[in-house]
Amino acid sequence: MRWRMLALLFFARIALGFQFQTAVSVGDDLVTSFGIDYSDVGFLIGLFMLPGLFLALPAGMSGRFASDRVLAFVGLSALALGGLLSGFGSGPMMIGLGRLVAGAGFLLSTLYFTKMIADWFEGREISTAMSILVMSWPFGIAMGQVGHAYLADLQDWRLPFVVASLYCAAAAAGVLLLYRAPSGKPAVSRGSSSRLSGREWQLILLAGTAWGVFNAGYVAYLSFAPLMLEELGHAPLQAAALVSIASWIMIFSGAVCGQIVDRFNHRDLVLIVCMTGAVASLWLVGLSGKGLAASLLFGLVGMAPAGVIMALSGAAVAPARRAFGMGIFFTVYYAIMAAGPPLSGWIYERASTAGASLAFGMCMFALVVPAALMFRLVRLNGRENAPKEDNG
């Protein structure tokens, strides 16, 4: 049953990446249609993450009053509504409003998807399960990288938002009708869930930081690797297709990486190797003729440990306080993600080359390693209270 629930949530969570990618894929069209610049496009991308700064904690506490299934349904429905608002918007303000509504839905659904998997796989193959779940995000983004560009060329920039919203609505219906909570766990937890120990606070903040900078680096790659390839002479569709190769590959490399950590541990060594690969990938993008090699390296190595990093959130806080801990985790994540895209867009505008923004992405990936090593140090300092599933 747990693998069936994982499959359901994987296909539902594809909607998150598919909806997020809309503004990234049609950025050039928005610049042309509304006379905005790329820092404004970066702001619209970042608005998707902004609600998490304010809603992550309330979302985590809402698990005391409604089931995970209902809250995930509400989140996916908000993603659908937000996409429609953007798609039928008459200007940047309405598009931005739609991004905010969709972002609120993204927060709610991704928080409870993560908790659902942590509940189903607690103490057994958690890195593998999280890796598979997390790879639904790049799967959706890869669909959008190629599909949104095709849809925009077929009609205009509005169609990708509408199609992504239809997928979100279908995913919402699927979760509401088909998801079941694991036996032995209440559908709604009404116990105390907000009193974290000092050590749990340290762990969840470090886990959120690692996840935030990892994703900030990923968004820098998604946003500026195509522009870098265009600077080197590739056509826009060709550049998008090259970059999307990494997103397809990481779907499989992530599951393999999770299995390696679950079976052999050595989480920190895996992260050091993979983040070195991520930095090297972004550097290779800027070299003529290396776009395919960069995308292959990024997909096979650089993004492989996404689920391993996400699994830190499950190891940081005791199960009774997991929903609230997830709220803290995603607050940190969203704070970083709300700042990252506008900053990388600002860097691009000032430097007039996508290479500068890719260098920013390299720095983000490099910061994953010290955050993970500090997480391990805090765990070791309180080893007697550490959950058994630590993969350090």
C-alpha positions as a Python dict, from the first residue, in 0.01 Angstrom:
ca = {
    (1, 'M'): (0, 0, 0),
    (2, 'R'): (277, 249, 86),
    (3, 'W'): (426, 217, -264),
    (4, 'R'): (84, 274, -420),
    (5, 'M'): (41, 587, -210),
    (6, 'L'): (387, 701, -316),
    (7, 'A'): (292, 653, -682),
    (8, 'L'): (-31, 851, -633),
    (9, 'L'): (150, 1138, -462),
    (10, 'F'): (429, 1135, -720),
    (11, 'F'): (189, 1189, -1010),
    (12, 'A'): (-11, 1447, -813),
    (13, 'R'): (302, 1637, -713),
    (14, 'I'): (409, 1669, -1079),
    (15, 'A'): (149, 1948, -1086),
    (16, 'L'): (370, 2163, -860),
    (17, 'G'): (666, 2174, -1097),
    (18, 'F'): (441, 2199, -1403),
    (19, 'Q'): (266, 2508, -1262),
    (20, 'F'): (585, 2668, -1129),
    (21, 'Q'): (759, 2643, -1466),
    (22, 'T'): (493, 2848, -1647),
    (23, 'A'): (639, 3190, -1564),
    (24, 'V'): (994, 3068, -1627),
    (25, 'S'): (907, 2928, -1970),
    (26, 'V'): (713, 3234, -2092),
    (27, 'G'): (947, 3493, -1940),
    (28, 'D'): (1059, 3626, -2279),
    (29, 'D'): (694, 3659, -2389),
    (30, 'L'): (608, 3854, -2073),
    (31, 'V'): (900, 4091, -2134),
    (32, 'T'): (778, 4150, -2490),
    (33, 'S'): (406, 4174, -2407),
    (34, 'F'): (426, 4406, -2106),
    (35, 'G'): (756, 4591, -2144),
    (36, 'I'): (899, 4457, -1819),
    (37, 'D'): (1262, 4349, -1765),
    (38, 'Y'): (1413, 4023, -1647),
    (39, 'S'): (1437, 4133, -1285),
    (40, 'D'): (1057, 4176, -1299),
    (41, 'V'): (1025, 3825, -1441),
    (42, 'G'): (1246, 3702, -1159),
    (43, 'F'): (1014, 3878, -916),
    (44, 'L'): (711, 3702, -1068),
    (45, 'I'): (893, 3369, -1037),
    (46, 'G'): (984, 3448, -676),
    (47, 'L'): (624, 3540, -588),
    (48, 'F'): (543, 3170, -618),
    (49, 'M'): (759, 3113, -309),
    (50, 'L'): (662, 3424, -112),
    (51, 'P'): (349, 3286, 65),
    (52, 'G'): (565, 3030, 240),
    (53, 'L'): (728, 3307, 443),
    (54, 'F'): (396, 3382, 610),
    (55, 'L'): (189, 3066, 574),
    (56, 'A'): (429, 2779, 643),
    (57, 'L'): (382, 2787, 1020),
    (58, 'P'): (1, 2819, 1005),
    (59, 'A'): (-2, 2544, 742),
    (60, 'G'): (198, 2317, 970),
    (61, 'M'): (-38, 2383, 1261),
    (62, 'S'): (-347, 2332, 1045),
    (63, 'G'): (-276, 1959, 1050),
    (64, 'R'): (-432, 1956, 1398),
    (65, 'F'): (-771, 2045, 1253),
    (66, 'A'): (-792, 1879, 908),
    (67, 'S'): (-657, 1562, 749),
    (68, 'D'): (-347, 1552, 532),
    (69, 'R'): (-564, 1440, 238),
    (70, 'V'): (-799, 1739, 264),
    (71, 'L'): (-517, 1989, 309),
    (72, 'A'): (-329, 1851, 7),
    (73, 'F'): (-653, 1875, -196),
    (74, 'V'): (-697, 2239, -94),
    (75, 'G'): (-339, 2312, -190),
    (76, 'L'): (-369, 2158, -535),
    (77, 'S'): (-699, 2341, -592),
    (78, 'A'): (-529, 2672, -508),
    (79, 'L'): (-255, 2587, -758),
    (80, 'A'): (-522, 2542, -1025),
    (81, 'L'): (-696, 2868, -935),
    (82, 'G'): (-373, 3066, -925),
    (83, 'G'): (-272, 2942, -1268),
    (84, 'L'): (-605, 3048, -1414),
    (85, 'L'): (-573, 3394, -1258),
    (86, 'S'): (-231, 3436, -1418),
    (87, 'G'): (-340, 3289, -1751),
    (88, 'F'): (-635, 3525, -1784),
    (89, 'G'): (-453, 3821, -1632),
    (90, 'S'): (-447, 4150, -1819),
    (91, 'G'): (-109, 4263, -1686),
    (92, 'P'): (182, 4188, -1451),
    (93, 'M'): (-23, 4269, -1138),
    (94, 'M'): (-288, 4005, -1212),
    (95, 'I'): (-20, 3756, -1313),
    (96, 'G'): (155, 3828, -984),
    (97, 'L'): (-169, 3777, -789),
    (98, 'G'): (-215, 3441, -959),
    (99, 'R'): (142, 3345, -869),
    (100, 'L'): (73, 3430, -504),
    (101, 'V'): (-243, 3217, -495),
    (102, 'A'): (-65, 2930, -668),
    (103, 'G'): (228, 2972, -430),
    (104, 'A'): (-1, 2935, -130),
    (105, 'G'): (-131, 2614, -282),
    (106, 'F'): (223, 2496, -351),
    (107, 'L'): (314, 2549, 14),
    (108, 'L'): (16, 2360, 151),
    (109, 'S'): (37, 2067, -88),
    (110, 'T'): (415, 2021, -75),
    (111, 'L'): (419, 2038, 306),
    (112, 'Y'): (156, 1767, 343),
    (113, 'F'): (290, 1553, 60),
    (114, 'T'): (621, 1547, 248),
    (115, 'K'): (450, 1462, 576),
    (116, 'M'): (241, 1187, 411),
    (117, 'I'): (554, 1014, 282),
    (118, 'A'): (737, 1060, 612),
    (119, 'D'): (441, 893, 786),
    (120, 'W'): (420, 604, 540),
    (121, 'F'): (797, 533, 525),
    (122, 'E'): (908, 624, 876),
    (123, 'G'): (1211, 414, 969),
    (124, 'R'): (1227, 224, 639),
    (125, 'E'): (1362, 337, 301),
    (126, 'I'): (1285, 700, 381),
    (127, 'S'): (1565, 840, 160),
    (128, 'T'): (1448, 631, -136),
    (129, 'A'): (1084, 731, -88),
    (130, 'M'): (1167, 1099, -46),
    (131, 'S'): (1392, 1085, -351),
    (132, 'I'): (1111, 945, -563),
    (133, 'L'): (863, 1201, -428),
    (134, 'V'): (1100, 1494, -477),
    (135, 'M'): (1176, 1389, -834),
    (136, 'S'): (814, 1463, -924),
    (137, 'W'): (913, 1832, -909),
    (138, 'P'): (1180, 1813, -1185),
    (139, 'F'): (951, 1579, -1379),
    (140, 'G'): (685, 1851, -1382),
    (141, 'I'): (945, 2115, -1465),
    (142, 'A'): (1082, 1905, -1751),
    (143, 'M'): (729, 1868, -1887),
    (144, 'G'): (695, 2245, -1866),
    (145, 'Q'): (1034, 2325, -2019),
    (146, 'V'): (934, 2161, -2344),
    (147, 'G'): (554, 2158, -2321),
    (148, 'H'): (505, 2521, -2216),
    (149, 'A'): (736, 2646, -2489),
    (150, 'Y'): (538, 2443, -2744),
    (151, 'L'): (203, 2564, -2610),
    (152, 'A'): (316, 2927, -2611),
    (153, 'D'): (430, 2894, -2972),
    (154, 'L'): (105, 2718, -3060),
    (155, 'Q'): (-111, 3003, -2927),
    (156, 'D'): (35, 3254, -2679),
    (157, 'W'): (181, 3282, -2329),
    (158, 'R'): (-160, 3228, -2162),
    (159, 'L'): (-213, 2870, -2276),
    (160, 'P'): (63, 2714, -2058),
    (161, 'F'): (-101, 2857, -1744),
    (162, 'V'): (-440, 2712, -1840),
    (163, 'V'): (-307, 2366, -1924),
    (164, 'A'): (-103, 2353, -1602),
    (165, 'S'): (-416, 2448, -1407),
    (166, 'L'): (-613, 2163, -1561),
    (167, 'Y'): (-344, 1918, -1451),
    (168, 'C'): (-352, 2063, -1097),
    (169, 'A'): (-731, 2020, -1083),
    (170, 'A'): (-704, 1656, -1194),
    (171, 'A'): (-434, 1593, -933),
    (172, 'A'): (-652, 1747, -661),
    (173, 'A'): (-940, 1514, -748),
    (174, 'G'): (-707, 1213, -750),
    (175, 'V'): (-569, 1283, -403),
    (176, 'L'): (-911, 1351, -254),
    (177, 'L'): (-1061, 1030, -392),
    (178, 'L'): (-771, 784, -369),
    (179, 'Y'): (-534, 875, -85),
    (180, 'R'): (-548, 675, 241),
    (181, 'A'): (-353, 745, 561),
    (182, 'P'): (-130, 466, 700),
    (183, 'S'): (-301, 238, 950),
    (184, 'G'): (-229, 315, 1312),
    (185, 'K'): (-201, 688, 1251),
    (186, 'P'): (-497, 920, 1310),
    (187, 'A'): (-634, 1105, 1009),
    (188, 'V'): (-607, 1427, 1210),
    (189, 'S'): (-353, 1471, 1490),
    (190, 'R'): (-483, 1692, 1767),
    (191, 'G'): (-196, 1652, 2009),
    (192, 'S'): (57, 1915, 2107),
    (193, 'S'): (274, 1985, 1804),
    (194, 'S'): (456, 2312, 1857),
    (195, 'R'): (705, 2257, 2141),
    (196, 'L'): (1034, 2175, 1970),
    (197, 'S'): (1346, 2119, 2177),
    (198, 'G'): (1645, 2346, 2124),
    (199, 'R'): (1823, 2069, 1938),
    (200, 'E'): (1522, 2011, 1713),
    (201, 'W'): (1515, 2381, 1629),
    (202, 'Q'): (1881, 2368, 1526),
    (203, 'L'): (1830, 2056, 1316),
    (204, 'I'): (1519, 2175, 1136),
    (205, 'L'): (1674, 2516, 1061),
    (206, 'L'): (1984, 2350, 915),
    (207, 'A'): (1769, 2108, 713),
    (208, 'G'): (1561, 2397, 577),
    (209, 'T'): (1874, 2591, 486),
    (210, 'A'): (2024, 2296, 299),
    (211, 'W'): (1699, 2242, 109),
    (212, 'G'): (1657, 2614, 35),
    (213, 'V'): (2003, 2679, -110),
    (214, 'F'): (1988, 2352, -305),
    (215, 'N'): (1666, 2462, -474),
    (216, 'A'): (1791, 2818, -525),
    (217, 'G'): (2081, 2671, -722),
    (218, 'Y'): (1841, 2454, -920),
    (219, 'V'): (1619, 2750, -1014),
    (220, 'A'): (1928, 2947, -1122),
    (221, 'Y'): (2012, 2658, -1355),
    (222, 'L'): (1658, 2635, -1491),
    (223, 'S'): (1630, 3010, -1546),
    (224, 'F'): (1973, 3097, -1684),
    (225, 'A'): (2124, 2785, -1838),
    (226, 'P'): (1890, 2827, -2142),
    (227, 'L'): (1988, 3194, -2171),
    (228, 'M'): (2356, 3101, -2147),
    (229, 'L'): (2311, 2848, -2426),
    (230, 'E'): (2133, 3111, -2635),
    (231, 'E'): (2427, 3345, -2580),
    (232, 'L'): (2645, 3068, -2722),
    (233, 'G'): (2431, 3045, -3037),
    (234, 'H'): (2158, 2789, -2962),
    (235, 'A'): (1800, 2849, -3071),
    (236, 'P'): (1555, 2900, -2778),
    (237, 'L'): (1373, 2566, -2824),
    (238, 'Q'): (1702, 2381, -2865),
    (239, 'A'): (1838, 2543, -2548),
    (240, 'A'): (1524, 2451, -2353),
    (241, 'A'): (1542, 2091, -2476),
    (242, 'L'): (1909, 2059, -2376),
    (243, 'V'): (1845, 2193, -2028),
    (244, 'S'): (1540, 1971, -1983),
    (245, 'I'): (1752, 1657, -2031),
    (246, 'A'): (1885, 1700, -1677),
    (247, 'S'): (1534, 1714, -1531),
    (248, 'W'): (1440, 1387, -1700),
    (249, 'I'): (1759, 1209, -1592),
    (250, 'M'): (1740, 1318, -1228),
    (251, 'I'): (1406, 1142, -1191),
    (252, 'F'): (1598, 813, -1205),
    (253, 'S'): (1931, 921, -1056),
    (254, 'G'): (1750, 1056, -751),
    (255, 'A'): (1593, 718, -674),
    (256, 'V'): (1931, 548, -716),
    (257, 'C'): (2098, 799, -488),
    (258, 'G'): (1831, 745, -222),
    (259, 'Q'): (1886, 368, -241),
    (260, 'I'): (2263, 413, -200),
    (261, 'V'): (2217, 621, 115),
    (262, 'D'): (1952, 387, 259),
    (263, 'R'): (2170, 80, 204),
    (264, 'F'): (2522, 210, 269),
    (265, 'N'): (2477, 538, 460),
    (266, 'H'): (2767, 784, 397),
    (267, 'R'): (2514, 1063, 339),
    (268, 'D'): (2768, 1343, 377),
    (269, 'L'): (3018, 1189, 135),
    (270, 'V'): (2738, 1149, -121),
    (271, 'L'): (2642, 1515, -78),
    (272, 'I'): (3002, 1636, -119),
    (273, 'V'): (3045, 1439, -442),
    (274, 'C'): (2708, 1546, -582),
    (275, 'M'): (2743, 1916, -498),
    (276, 'T'): (3087, 1917, -661),
    (277, 'G'): (2915, 1776, -970),
    (278, 'A'): (2644, 2044, -952),
    (279, 'V'): (2900, 2326, -940),
    (280, 'A'): (3097, 2171, -1227),
    (281, 'S'): (2777, 2140, -1433),
    (282, 'L'): (2693, 2509, -1407),
    (283, 'W'): (3049, 2595, -1502),
    (284, 'L'): (3034, 2367, -1809),
    (285, 'V'): (2717, 2537, -1935),
    (286, 'G'): (2921, 2847, -2014),
    (287, 'L'): (3168, 2657, -2234),
    (288, 'S'): (3092, 2634, -2605),
    (289, 'G'): (2980, 2289, -2711),
    (290, 'K'): (2945, 2158, -2353),
    (291, 'G'): (2571, 2207, -2305),
    (292, 'L'): (2485, 1837, -2339),
    (293, 'A'): (2770, 1728, -2111),
    (294, 'A'): (2663, 1985, -1852),
    (295, 'S'): (2302, 1868, -1860),
    (296, 'L'): (2401, 1501, -1830),
    (297, 'L'): (2633, 1569, -1536),
    (298, 'F'): (2374, 1788, -1367),
    (299, 'G'): (2102, 1524, -1398),
    (300, 'L'): (2313, 1221, -1313),
    (301, 'V'): (2510, 1369, -1022),
    (302, 'G'): (2426, 1728, -933),
    (303, 'M'): (2056, 1686, -859),
    (304, 'A'): (2062, 1322, -751),
    (305, 'P'): (2063, 1388, -372),
    (306, 'A'): (1744, 1598, -363),
    (307, 'G'): (1551, 1333, -168),
    (308, 'V'): (1846, 1272, 63),
    (309, 'I'): (1841, 1641, 157),
    (310, 'M'): (1462, 1642, 196),
    (311, 'A'): (1487, 1339, 426),
    (312, 'L'): (1678, 1557, 676),
    (313, 'S'): (1344, 1715, 766),
    (314, 'G'): (1204, 1380, 877),
    (315, 'A'): (1514, 1306, 1087),
    (316, 'A'): (1517, 1646, 1256),
    (317, 'V'): (1193, 1636, 1458),
    (318, 'A'): (1004, 1366, 1648),
    (319, 'P'): (692, 1227, 1471),
    (320, 'A'): (451, 1387, 1720),
    (321, 'R'): (581, 1731, 1622),
    (322, 'R'): (641, 1656, 1255),
    (323, 'A'): (373, 1880, 1104),
    (324, 'F'): (490, 2185, 1300),
    (325, 'G'): (854, 2098, 1224),
    (326, 'M'): (766, 2086, 855),
    (327, 'G'): (622, 2435, 894),
    (328, 'I'): (959, 2561, 1023),
    (329, 'F'): (1145, 2369, 753),
    (330, 'F'): (941, 2525, 475),
    (331, 'T'): (954, 2873, 629),
    (332, 'V'): (1334, 2867, 592),
    (333, 'Y'): (1309, 2714, 247),
    (334, 'Y'): (1063, 2976, 124),
    (335, 'A'): (1265, 3262, 271),
    (336, 'I'): (1562, 3154, 61),
    (337, 'M'): (1354, 3081, -247),
    (338, 'A'): (1167, 3412, -231),
    (339, 'A'): (1500, 3598, -239),
    (340, 'G'): (1694, 3375, -478),
    (341, 'P'): (1522, 3427, -817),
    (342, 'P'): (1496, 3809, -791),
    (343, 'L'): (1861, 3826, -682),
    (344, 'S'): (1975, 3607, -970),
    (345, 'G'): (1764, 3819, -1208),
    (346, 'W'): (1921, 4137, -1068),
    (347, 'I'): (2268, 3987, -1118),
    (348, 'Y'): (2179, 3905, -1479),
    (349, 'E'): (2058, 4259, -1547),
    (350, 'R'): (2373, 4413, -1401),
    (351, 'A'): (2621, 4173, -1562),
    (352, 'S'): (2437, 4138, -1897),
    (353, 'T'): (2536, 3772, -1913),
    (354, 'A'): (2369, 3459, -1781),
    (355, 'G'): (2710, 3334, -1667),
    (356, 'A'): (2701, 3567, -1367),
    (357, 'S'): (2368, 3424, -1250),
    (358, 'L'): (2500, 3071, -1299),
    (359, 'A'): (2792, 3164, -1073),
    (360, 'F'): (2535, 3262, -810),
    (361, 'G'): (2382, 2917, -854),
    (362, 'M'): (2722, 2757, -798),
    (363, 'C'): (2752, 2938, -465),
    (364, 'M'): (2409, 2813, -361),
    (365, 'F'): (2499, 2452, -435),
    (366, 'A'): (2829, 2486, -250),
    (367, 'L'): (2645, 2598, 68),
    (368, 'V'): (2459, 2264, 90),
    (369, 'V'): (2769, 2086, 219),
    (370, 'P'): (2841, 2299, 529),
    (371, 'A'): (2472, 2295, 623),
    (372, 'A'): (2465, 1913, 602),
    (373, 'L'): (2790, 1878, 795),
    (374, 'M'): (2659, 2105, 1071),
    (375, 'F'): (2340, 1896, 1079),
    (376, 'R'): (2553, 1587, 1137),
    (377, 'L'): (2753, 1762, 1411),
    (378, 'V'): (2437, 1862, 1600),
    (379, 'R'): (2304, 1506, 1566),
    (380, 'L'): (2627, 1363, 1705),
    (381, 'N'): (2625, 1605, 1999),
    (382, 'G'): (2284, 1466, 2102),
    (383, 'R'): (2326, 1111, 1976),
    (384, 'E'): (2137, 952, 2259),
    (385, 'N'): (1816, 1121, 2140),
    (386, 'A'): (1871, 1083, 1764),
    (387, 'P'): (1608, 898, 1554),
    (388, 'K'): (1727, 557, 1440),
    (389, 'E'): (1694, 640, 1071),
    (390, 'D'): (1987, 882, 1064),
    (391, 'N'): (2191, 831, 750),
    (392, 'G'): (2494, 1031, 855),
}
